[in-house]
Short mmCIF file of N, CA and C in Angstrom, two decimals:
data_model
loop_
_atom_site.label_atom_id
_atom_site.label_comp_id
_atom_site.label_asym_id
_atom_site.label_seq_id
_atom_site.Cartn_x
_atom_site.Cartn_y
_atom_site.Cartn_z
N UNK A 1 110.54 77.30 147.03
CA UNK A 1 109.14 77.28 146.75
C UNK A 1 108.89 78.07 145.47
N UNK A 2 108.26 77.40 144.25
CA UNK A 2 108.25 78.09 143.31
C UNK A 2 106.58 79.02 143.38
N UNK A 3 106.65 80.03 142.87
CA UNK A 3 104.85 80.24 142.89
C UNK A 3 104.78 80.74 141.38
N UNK A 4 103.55 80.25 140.75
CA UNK A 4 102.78 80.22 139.60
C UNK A 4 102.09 81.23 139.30
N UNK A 5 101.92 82.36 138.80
CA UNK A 5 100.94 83.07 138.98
C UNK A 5 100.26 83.34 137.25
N UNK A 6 98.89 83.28 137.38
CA UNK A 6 98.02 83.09 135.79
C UNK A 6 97.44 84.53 135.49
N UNK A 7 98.50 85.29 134.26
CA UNK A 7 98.20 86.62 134.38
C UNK A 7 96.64 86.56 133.50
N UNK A 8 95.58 86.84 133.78
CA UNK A 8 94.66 87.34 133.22
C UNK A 8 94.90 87.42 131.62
N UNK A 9 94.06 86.46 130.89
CA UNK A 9 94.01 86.96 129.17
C UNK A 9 94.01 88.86 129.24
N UNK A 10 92.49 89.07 129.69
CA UNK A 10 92.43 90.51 129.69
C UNK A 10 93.66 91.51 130.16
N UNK A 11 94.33 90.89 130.90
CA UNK A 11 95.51 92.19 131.81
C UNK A 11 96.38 92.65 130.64
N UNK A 12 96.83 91.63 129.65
CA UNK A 12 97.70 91.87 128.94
C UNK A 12 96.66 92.21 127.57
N UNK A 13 95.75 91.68 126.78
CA UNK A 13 94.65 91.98 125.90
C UNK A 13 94.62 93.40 125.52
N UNK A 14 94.72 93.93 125.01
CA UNK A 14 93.70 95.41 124.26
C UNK A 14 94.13 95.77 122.81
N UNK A 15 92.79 96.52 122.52
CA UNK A 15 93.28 96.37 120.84
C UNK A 15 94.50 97.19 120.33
N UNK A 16 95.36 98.01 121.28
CA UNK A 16 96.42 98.67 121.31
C UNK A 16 97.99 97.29 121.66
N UNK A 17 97.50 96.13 121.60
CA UNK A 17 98.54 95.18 122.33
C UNK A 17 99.54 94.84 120.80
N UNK A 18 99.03 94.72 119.67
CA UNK A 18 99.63 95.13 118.58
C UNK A 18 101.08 95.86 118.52
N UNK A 19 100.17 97.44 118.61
CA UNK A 19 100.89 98.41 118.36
C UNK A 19 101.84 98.46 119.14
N UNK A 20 101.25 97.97 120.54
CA UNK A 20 103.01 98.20 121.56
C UNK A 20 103.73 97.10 121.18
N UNK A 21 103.52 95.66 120.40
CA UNK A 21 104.67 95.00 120.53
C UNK A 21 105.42 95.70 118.86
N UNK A 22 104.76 96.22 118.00
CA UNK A 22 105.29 96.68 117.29
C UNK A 22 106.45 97.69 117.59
N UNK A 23 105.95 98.70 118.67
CA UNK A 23 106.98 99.41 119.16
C UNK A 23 108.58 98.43 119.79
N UNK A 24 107.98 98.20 120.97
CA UNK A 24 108.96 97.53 121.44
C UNK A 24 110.16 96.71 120.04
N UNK A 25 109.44 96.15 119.34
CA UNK A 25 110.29 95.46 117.95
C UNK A 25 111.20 96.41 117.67
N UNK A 26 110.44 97.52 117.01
CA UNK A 26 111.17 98.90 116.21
C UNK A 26 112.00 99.41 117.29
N UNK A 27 111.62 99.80 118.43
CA UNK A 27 112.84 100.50 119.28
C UNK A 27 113.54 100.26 119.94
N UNK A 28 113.75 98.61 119.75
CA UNK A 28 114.38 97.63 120.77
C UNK A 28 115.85 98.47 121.02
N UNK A 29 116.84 98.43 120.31
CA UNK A 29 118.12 99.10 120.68
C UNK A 29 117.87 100.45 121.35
N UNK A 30 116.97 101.36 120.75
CA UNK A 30 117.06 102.67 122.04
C UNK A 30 116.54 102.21 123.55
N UNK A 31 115.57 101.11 123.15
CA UNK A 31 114.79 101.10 124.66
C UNK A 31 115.78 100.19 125.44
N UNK A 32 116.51 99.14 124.81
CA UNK A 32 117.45 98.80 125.68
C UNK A 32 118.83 99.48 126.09
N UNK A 33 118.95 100.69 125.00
CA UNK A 33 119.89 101.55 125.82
C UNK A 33 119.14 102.24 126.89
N UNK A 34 118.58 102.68 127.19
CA UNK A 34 117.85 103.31 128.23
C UNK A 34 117.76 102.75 129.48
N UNK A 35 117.01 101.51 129.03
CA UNK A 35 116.80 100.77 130.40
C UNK A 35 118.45 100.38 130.82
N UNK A 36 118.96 100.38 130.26
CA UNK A 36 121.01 99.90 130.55
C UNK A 36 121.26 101.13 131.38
N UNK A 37 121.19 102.50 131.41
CA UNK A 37 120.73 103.72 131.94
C UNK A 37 120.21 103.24 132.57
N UNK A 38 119.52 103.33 132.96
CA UNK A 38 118.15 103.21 134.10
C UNK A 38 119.17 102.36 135.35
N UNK A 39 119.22 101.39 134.62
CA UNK A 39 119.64 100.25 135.62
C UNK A 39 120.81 100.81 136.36
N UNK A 40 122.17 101.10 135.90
CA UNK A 40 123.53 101.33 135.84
C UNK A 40 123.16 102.76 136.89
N UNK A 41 122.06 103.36 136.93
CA UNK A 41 122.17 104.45 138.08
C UNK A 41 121.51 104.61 138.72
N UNK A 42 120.92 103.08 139.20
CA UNK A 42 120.06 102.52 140.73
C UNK A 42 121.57 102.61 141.64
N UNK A 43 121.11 103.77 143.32
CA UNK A 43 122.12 103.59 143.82
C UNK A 43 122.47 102.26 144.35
N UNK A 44 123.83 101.68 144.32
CA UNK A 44 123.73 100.65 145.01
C UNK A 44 124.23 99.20 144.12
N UNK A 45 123.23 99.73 143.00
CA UNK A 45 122.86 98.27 142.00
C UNK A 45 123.91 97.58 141.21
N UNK A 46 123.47 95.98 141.95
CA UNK A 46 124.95 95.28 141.56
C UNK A 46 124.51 95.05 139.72
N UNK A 47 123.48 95.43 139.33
CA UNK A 47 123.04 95.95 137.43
C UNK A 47 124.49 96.05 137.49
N UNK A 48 125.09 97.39 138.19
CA UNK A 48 126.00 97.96 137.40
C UNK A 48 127.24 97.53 137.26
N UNK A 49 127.34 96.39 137.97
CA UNK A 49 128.73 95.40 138.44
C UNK A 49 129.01 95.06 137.10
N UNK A 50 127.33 94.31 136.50
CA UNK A 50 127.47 93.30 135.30
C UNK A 50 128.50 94.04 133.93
N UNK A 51 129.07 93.10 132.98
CA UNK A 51 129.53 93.71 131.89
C UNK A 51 128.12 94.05 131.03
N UNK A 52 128.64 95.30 130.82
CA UNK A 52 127.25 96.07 129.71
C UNK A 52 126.93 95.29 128.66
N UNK A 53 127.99 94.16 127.98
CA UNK A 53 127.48 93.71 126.74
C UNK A 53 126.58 92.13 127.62
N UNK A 54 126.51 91.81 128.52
CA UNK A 54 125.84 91.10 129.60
C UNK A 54 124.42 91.60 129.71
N UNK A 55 124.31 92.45 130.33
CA UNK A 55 123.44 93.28 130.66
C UNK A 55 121.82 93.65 129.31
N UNK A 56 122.80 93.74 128.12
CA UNK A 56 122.57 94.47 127.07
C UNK A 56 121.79 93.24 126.28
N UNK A 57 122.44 92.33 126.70
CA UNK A 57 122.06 90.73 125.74
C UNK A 57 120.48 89.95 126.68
N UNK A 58 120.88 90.75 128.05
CA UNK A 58 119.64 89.64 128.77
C UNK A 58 118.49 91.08 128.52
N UNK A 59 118.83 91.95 128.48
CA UNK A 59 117.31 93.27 128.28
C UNK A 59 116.67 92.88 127.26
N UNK A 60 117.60 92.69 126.09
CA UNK A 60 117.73 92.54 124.82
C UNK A 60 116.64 91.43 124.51
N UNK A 61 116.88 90.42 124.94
CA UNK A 61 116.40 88.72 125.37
C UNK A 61 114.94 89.09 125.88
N UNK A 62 114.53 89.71 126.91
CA UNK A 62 113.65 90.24 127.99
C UNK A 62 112.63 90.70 126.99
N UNK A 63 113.12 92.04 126.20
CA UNK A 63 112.43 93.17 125.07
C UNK A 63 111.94 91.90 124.07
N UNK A 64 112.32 91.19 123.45
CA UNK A 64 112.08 90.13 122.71
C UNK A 64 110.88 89.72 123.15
N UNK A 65 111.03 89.14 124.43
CA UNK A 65 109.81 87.86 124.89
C UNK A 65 108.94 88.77 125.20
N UNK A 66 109.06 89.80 125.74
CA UNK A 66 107.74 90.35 126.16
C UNK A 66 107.34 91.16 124.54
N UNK A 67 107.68 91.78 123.33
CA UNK A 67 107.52 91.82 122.36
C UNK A 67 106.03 90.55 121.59
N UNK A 68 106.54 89.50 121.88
CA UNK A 68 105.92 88.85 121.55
C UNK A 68 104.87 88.43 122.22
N UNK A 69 104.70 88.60 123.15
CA UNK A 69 103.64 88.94 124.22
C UNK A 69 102.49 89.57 123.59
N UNK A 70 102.79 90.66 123.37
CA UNK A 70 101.53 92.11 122.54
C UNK A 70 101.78 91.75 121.19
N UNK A 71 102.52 90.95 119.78
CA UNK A 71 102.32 90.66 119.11
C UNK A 71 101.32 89.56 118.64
N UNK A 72 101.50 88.07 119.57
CA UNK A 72 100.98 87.23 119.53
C UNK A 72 99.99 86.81 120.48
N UNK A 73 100.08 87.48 121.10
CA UNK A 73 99.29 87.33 122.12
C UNK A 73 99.06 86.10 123.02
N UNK A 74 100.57 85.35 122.92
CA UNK A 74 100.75 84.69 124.06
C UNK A 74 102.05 84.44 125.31
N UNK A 75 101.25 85.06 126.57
CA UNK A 75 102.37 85.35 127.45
C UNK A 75 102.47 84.16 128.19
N UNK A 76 102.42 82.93 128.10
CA UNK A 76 102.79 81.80 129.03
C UNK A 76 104.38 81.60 128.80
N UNK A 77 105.03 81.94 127.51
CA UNK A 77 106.89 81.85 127.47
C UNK A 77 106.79 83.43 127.94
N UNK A 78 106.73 84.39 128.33
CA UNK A 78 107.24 85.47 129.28
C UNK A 78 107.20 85.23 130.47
N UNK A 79 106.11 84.63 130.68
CA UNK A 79 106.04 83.95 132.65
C UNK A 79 107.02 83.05 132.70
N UNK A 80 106.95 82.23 131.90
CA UNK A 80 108.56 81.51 132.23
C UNK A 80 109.71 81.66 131.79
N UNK A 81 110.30 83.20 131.24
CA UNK A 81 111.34 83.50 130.60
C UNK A 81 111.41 84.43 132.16
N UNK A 82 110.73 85.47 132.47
CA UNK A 82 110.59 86.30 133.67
C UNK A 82 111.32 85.50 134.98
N UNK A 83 110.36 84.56 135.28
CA UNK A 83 110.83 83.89 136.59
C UNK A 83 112.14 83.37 136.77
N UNK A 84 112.59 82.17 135.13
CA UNK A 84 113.79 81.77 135.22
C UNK A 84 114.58 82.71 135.28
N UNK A 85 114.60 84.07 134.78
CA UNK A 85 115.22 85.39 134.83
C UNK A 85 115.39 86.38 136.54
N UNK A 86 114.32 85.90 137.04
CA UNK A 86 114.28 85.85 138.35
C UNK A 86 115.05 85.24 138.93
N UNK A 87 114.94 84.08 138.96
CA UNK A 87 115.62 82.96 140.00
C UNK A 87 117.13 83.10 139.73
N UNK A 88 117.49 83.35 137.82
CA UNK A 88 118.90 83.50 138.22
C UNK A 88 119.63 84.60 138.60
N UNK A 89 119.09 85.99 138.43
CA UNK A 89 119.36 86.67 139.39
C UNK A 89 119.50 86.85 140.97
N UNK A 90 118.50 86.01 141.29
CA UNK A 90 118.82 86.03 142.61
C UNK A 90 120.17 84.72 143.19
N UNK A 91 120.12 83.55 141.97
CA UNK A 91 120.98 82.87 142.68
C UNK A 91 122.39 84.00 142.34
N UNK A 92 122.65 85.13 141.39
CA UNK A 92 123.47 85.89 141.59
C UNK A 92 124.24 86.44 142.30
N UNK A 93 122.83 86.42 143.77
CA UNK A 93 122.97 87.56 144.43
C UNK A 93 122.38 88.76 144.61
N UNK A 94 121.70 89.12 143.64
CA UNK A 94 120.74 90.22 143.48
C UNK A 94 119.37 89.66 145.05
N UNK A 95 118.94 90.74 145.31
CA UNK A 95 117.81 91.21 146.25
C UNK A 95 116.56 90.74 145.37
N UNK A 96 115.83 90.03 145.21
CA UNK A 96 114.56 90.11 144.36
C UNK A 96 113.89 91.26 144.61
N UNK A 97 113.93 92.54 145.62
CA UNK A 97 113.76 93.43 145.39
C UNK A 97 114.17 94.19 144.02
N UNK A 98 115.37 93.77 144.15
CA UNK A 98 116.43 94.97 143.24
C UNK A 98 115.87 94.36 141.87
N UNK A 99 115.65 92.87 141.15
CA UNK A 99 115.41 92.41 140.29
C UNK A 99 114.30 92.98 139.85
N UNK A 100 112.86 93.37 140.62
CA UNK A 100 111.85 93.64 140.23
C UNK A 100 111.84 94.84 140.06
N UNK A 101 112.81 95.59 140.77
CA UNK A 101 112.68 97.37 140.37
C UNK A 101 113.08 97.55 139.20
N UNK A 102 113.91 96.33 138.90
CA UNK A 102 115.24 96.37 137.50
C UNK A 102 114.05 96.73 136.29
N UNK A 103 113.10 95.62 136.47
CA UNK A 103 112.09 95.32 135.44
C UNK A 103 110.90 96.11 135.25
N UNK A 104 110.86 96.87 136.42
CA UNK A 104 109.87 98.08 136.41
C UNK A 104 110.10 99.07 135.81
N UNK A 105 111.64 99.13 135.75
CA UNK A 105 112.56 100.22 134.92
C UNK A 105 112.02 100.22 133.45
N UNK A 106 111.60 99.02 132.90
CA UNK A 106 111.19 98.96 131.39
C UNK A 106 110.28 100.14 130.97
N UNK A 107 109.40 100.56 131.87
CA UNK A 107 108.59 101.35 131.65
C UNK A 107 108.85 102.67 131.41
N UNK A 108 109.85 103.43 132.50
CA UNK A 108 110.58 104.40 132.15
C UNK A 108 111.46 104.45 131.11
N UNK A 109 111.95 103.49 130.91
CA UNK A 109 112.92 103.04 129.28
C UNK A 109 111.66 103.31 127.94
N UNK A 110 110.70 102.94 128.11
CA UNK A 110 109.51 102.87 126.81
C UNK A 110 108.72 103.94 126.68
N UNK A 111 108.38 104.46 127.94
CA UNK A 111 107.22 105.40 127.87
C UNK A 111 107.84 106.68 127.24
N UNK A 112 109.09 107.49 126.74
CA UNK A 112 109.29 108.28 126.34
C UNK A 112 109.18 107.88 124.63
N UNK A 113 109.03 106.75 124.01
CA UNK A 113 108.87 106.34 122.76
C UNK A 113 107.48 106.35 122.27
N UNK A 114 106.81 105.93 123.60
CA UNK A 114 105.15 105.61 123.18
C UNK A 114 104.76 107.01 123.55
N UNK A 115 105.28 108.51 123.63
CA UNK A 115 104.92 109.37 124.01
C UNK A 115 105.35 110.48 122.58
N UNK A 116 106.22 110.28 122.27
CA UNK A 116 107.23 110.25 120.71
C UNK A 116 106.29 109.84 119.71
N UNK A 117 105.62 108.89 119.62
CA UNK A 117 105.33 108.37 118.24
C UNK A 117 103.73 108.40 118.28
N UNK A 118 103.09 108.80 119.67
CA UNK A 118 101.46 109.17 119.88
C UNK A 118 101.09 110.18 120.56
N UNK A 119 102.31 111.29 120.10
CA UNK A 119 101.92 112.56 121.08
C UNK A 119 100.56 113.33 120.59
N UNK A 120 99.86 112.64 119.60
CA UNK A 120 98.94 113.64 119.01
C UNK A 120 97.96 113.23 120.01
N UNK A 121 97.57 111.44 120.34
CA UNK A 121 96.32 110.83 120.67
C UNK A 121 96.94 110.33 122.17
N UNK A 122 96.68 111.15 122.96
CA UNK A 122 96.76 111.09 124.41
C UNK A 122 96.47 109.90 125.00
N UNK A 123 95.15 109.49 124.42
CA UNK A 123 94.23 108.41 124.96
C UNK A 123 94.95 106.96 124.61
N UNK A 124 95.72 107.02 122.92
CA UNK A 124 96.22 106.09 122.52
C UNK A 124 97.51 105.74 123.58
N UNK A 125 98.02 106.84 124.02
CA UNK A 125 99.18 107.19 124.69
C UNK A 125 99.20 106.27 126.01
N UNK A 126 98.11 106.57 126.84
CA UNK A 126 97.65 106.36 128.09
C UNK A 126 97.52 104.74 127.78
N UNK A 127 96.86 104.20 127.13
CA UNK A 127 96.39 103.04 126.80
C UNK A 127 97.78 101.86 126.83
N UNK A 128 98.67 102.46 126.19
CA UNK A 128 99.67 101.75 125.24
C UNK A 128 100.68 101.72 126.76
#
């Protein structure tokens, strides 16, 4: 059963949606080392089975599409880069639990950059 879901123009929208895909662009290699971290020391996580240059190429891939997301401001190829990214993880083997924690990880991978480069403007911080 596939399900569709239509993220809101606004959810993804704000006049800060720019600046974060700019980030994401510029810090793509630290933020995908991080999240490679992140992943690799979920207890348990078959992440860490994968070969790192594996691993490194689909974050890599991931940071891209959603990049262009807050650049261009269109996320209908992330909903379907996400899911197919979904589905083949799970035909992997992965838990779609474990997949979605994987991807939640992005945040802890980024937020020390968007905290780095707007430590002056809190608000910008919070926003981004």
């Amino acid at each position: 059963m596939s399900h569709h879901y239509n993220i809101p123009h606004s959810a993804l929208h704000t006049p800060h949606s720019g600046e974060l895909g700019a980030l994401l662009e510029g810090y793509r290699e630290e933020i995908v080392a991080a999240w490679v971290r992140l992943l690799a020391g979920l207890p348990g996580s078959r992440f860490a089975t994968l070969p790192v240059t594996e691993l490194q190429g689909c974050l890599r891939d991931q940071l891209i599409a959603m990049a262009a997301v807050f650049r261009r401001d269109n996320y209908g190829d992330l909903e379907t880069y996400l899911t197919n990214n979904c589905a083949m993880r799970v035909a992997q083997g992965f838990d779609i639990s474990e997949v979605i924690q994987g991807n939640l990880l992005l945040k802890d991978a980024v937020l020390p950059i968007i905290w780095r480069e707007v430590q002056w403007e809190a608000d910008t911080a919070l926003r981004l």
